Amino acid sequence: MLKQLYIQNFTLITELNMRFNPGFSVITGETGAGKSIILGAIGLLLGNRADSKQIHPGAKKCVIEAHFDLSRYGMDDFFERNGLDVDPNDTIIRRELTAAGKSRAFINDTPVPLTTMRELGETLVDIHSQHQNLLLKKDDFQLSVVDIIAKDQGLLKDYRNAYQEYRKAEQQLETLKAEIIKSKENEDFLRFQFKEIDDAHLQADEQQTLEQQSETMSHAEEIKTALWQTDQMLTGEDNDLVDQVKNAAQKLHNIEAVFADAKDLADRLDSSYIELKDISQEVSNSMENVEFDPQQLQEINERLDTIYSLQQKFHVETIADLLKIKDDIDEQLSHIDNSDAQVAELESRVTKLQEKSQQLADRLSQARAKSAQQVEKEMRERLIPLGIPNVRFQVSITPKPLSADGCDKVAFLFSANKNMQLQPVAQVASGGEIARVMLSLKAMISGAVKLPTIIFDEIDTGVSGSIAEKMAQIMKEMGDNNRQVISITHLPQIAAMGTTHYKVYKEDTPEGTVSHMRMLSPEERVKEIAQMLSGSDITDAAISNARSLLKLSQK
């Protein structure tokens, strides 16, 4: 329930701080006084788009804040899910808009995305304005009414999950078939590519080895010369460096007893001798192993040419990349070879999911058919007292292909006269009749939906007299049923029925025109309703009539 509304610097409102009561309240005021401005401010709290032009001229910032009592509506899950502090007795929603166009949203003083504010707002307030009558032209609205009365939300959720899974599998099947068609078109080319790589018998590490062998054999003479020269320096007859180191070590060993430092030096030379001797042996072996074989070099280079050619053709740099391409092609060919089995398996899954969705859709249809009878009965009961004695109201349910909301197409058919054929309500009902139909629908579904506050913006369009009084009675009954109902009206019959009466009015000031809103006292209500009855020239008869209306409304 809306407890308090604070508006600062919003269009013609410089500051407004208004408390609201439970039950049925009414708001009156002359056309252009600012009632739509208040609705616009509440709309911003429900997540509507903001415009910096809505800020009061000269102001830097606009603030709109509302306090709600949600203690009877069990909405803690929303706050826990969004990590928000929760106080059911005083939930605060605030929207701030700067002249620079920056918009910020808060729930219980915590900044939130606008989508989160919108999600909460949709569960707090329903604003019914004249443009909402256009909902009667929309199939999804009519279907939602039937679902609300059927109380089938759990079943509808199960169906939507099943349908989503079915559609996902169906899309996977379509994708697989498309891939198979494309792959089969390229099958010959894929097999050619696979064979080309496979025939090369590539080994993961051979390229580096072959490149090294090629490099070595290409410089065989240079290598052998350097090795021979090294060997001569180490062990040649004219300069046997290895033996010289050995002899030097022995001479130092001979003087160990008389020169203590000689032993350490001799040991180090011994180690050097062993290392030089080992090096000398490896140099000698390498000399024998390095041979120039033109045929072998040709074979190596031809093998490398094969590898380089494949790498260039497939735009890669390593054998590992080529082997991966081969594996990928092999997988594609495997899909082609096994495509019939894959398609059959996925088709079977699609069929099972479709059957499951259809079963749930059929259960939905049964619940909706039962709900439709209840809607028809209750709408007739509500519309007859509202001045349509010969009303016929039928909920037409016809089958349609499986979709996100089931397999039912719902249309509200209407006839106000005995001899008039039933037709879609939006096509044949007058403005006044549509207003009564929408009020009846709202009254009917409000009992099934936990919606704290409903605001009717001139729901009385096209009606007057006793019909307006009966519409007011419906709104009052809705307000008495643990719900807050606020009606913006121009009709005295509706205004008199409100438990609380607010007036919106304009005032000219040196700074410009400003809109205000205040709660009327009992005597002020009499004057306001009398003015609604007779115009600006309030007569004694209008005053008397106003008192009578107020007295009757309290019974």
PDB file of C-alpha atoms in Angstrom, residues 530 534 537-546:
ATOM      1  CA  ALA A 530     -21.020  20.614  -5.259  1.00  0.00           C
ATOM      2  CA  SER A 534     -22.970  22.701 -10.761  1.00  0.00           C
ATOM      3  CA  ASP A 537     -21.300  28.893  -9.498  1.00  0.00           C
ATOM      4  CA  ILE A 538     -22.100  26.709  -6.493  1.00  0.00           C
ATOM      5  CA  THR A 539     -25.801  26.743  -5.645  1.00  0.00           C
ATOM      6  CA  ASP A 540     -27.572  25.735  -2.465  1.00  0.00           C
ATOM      7  CA  ALA A 541     -29.155  22.902  -4.378  1.00  0.00           C
ATOM      8  CA  ALA A 542     -25.699  21.653  -5.396  1.00  0.00           C
ATOM      9  CA  ILE A 543     -24.543  21.829  -1.781  1.00  0.00           C
ATOM     10  CA  SER A 544     -27.597  19.854  -0.675  1.00  0.00           C
ATOM     11  CA  ASN A 545     -27.084  17.328  -3.449  1.00  0.00           C
ATOM     12  CA  ALA A 546     -23.430  16.945  -2.523  1.00  0.00           C
TER      13      ALA A 546
END
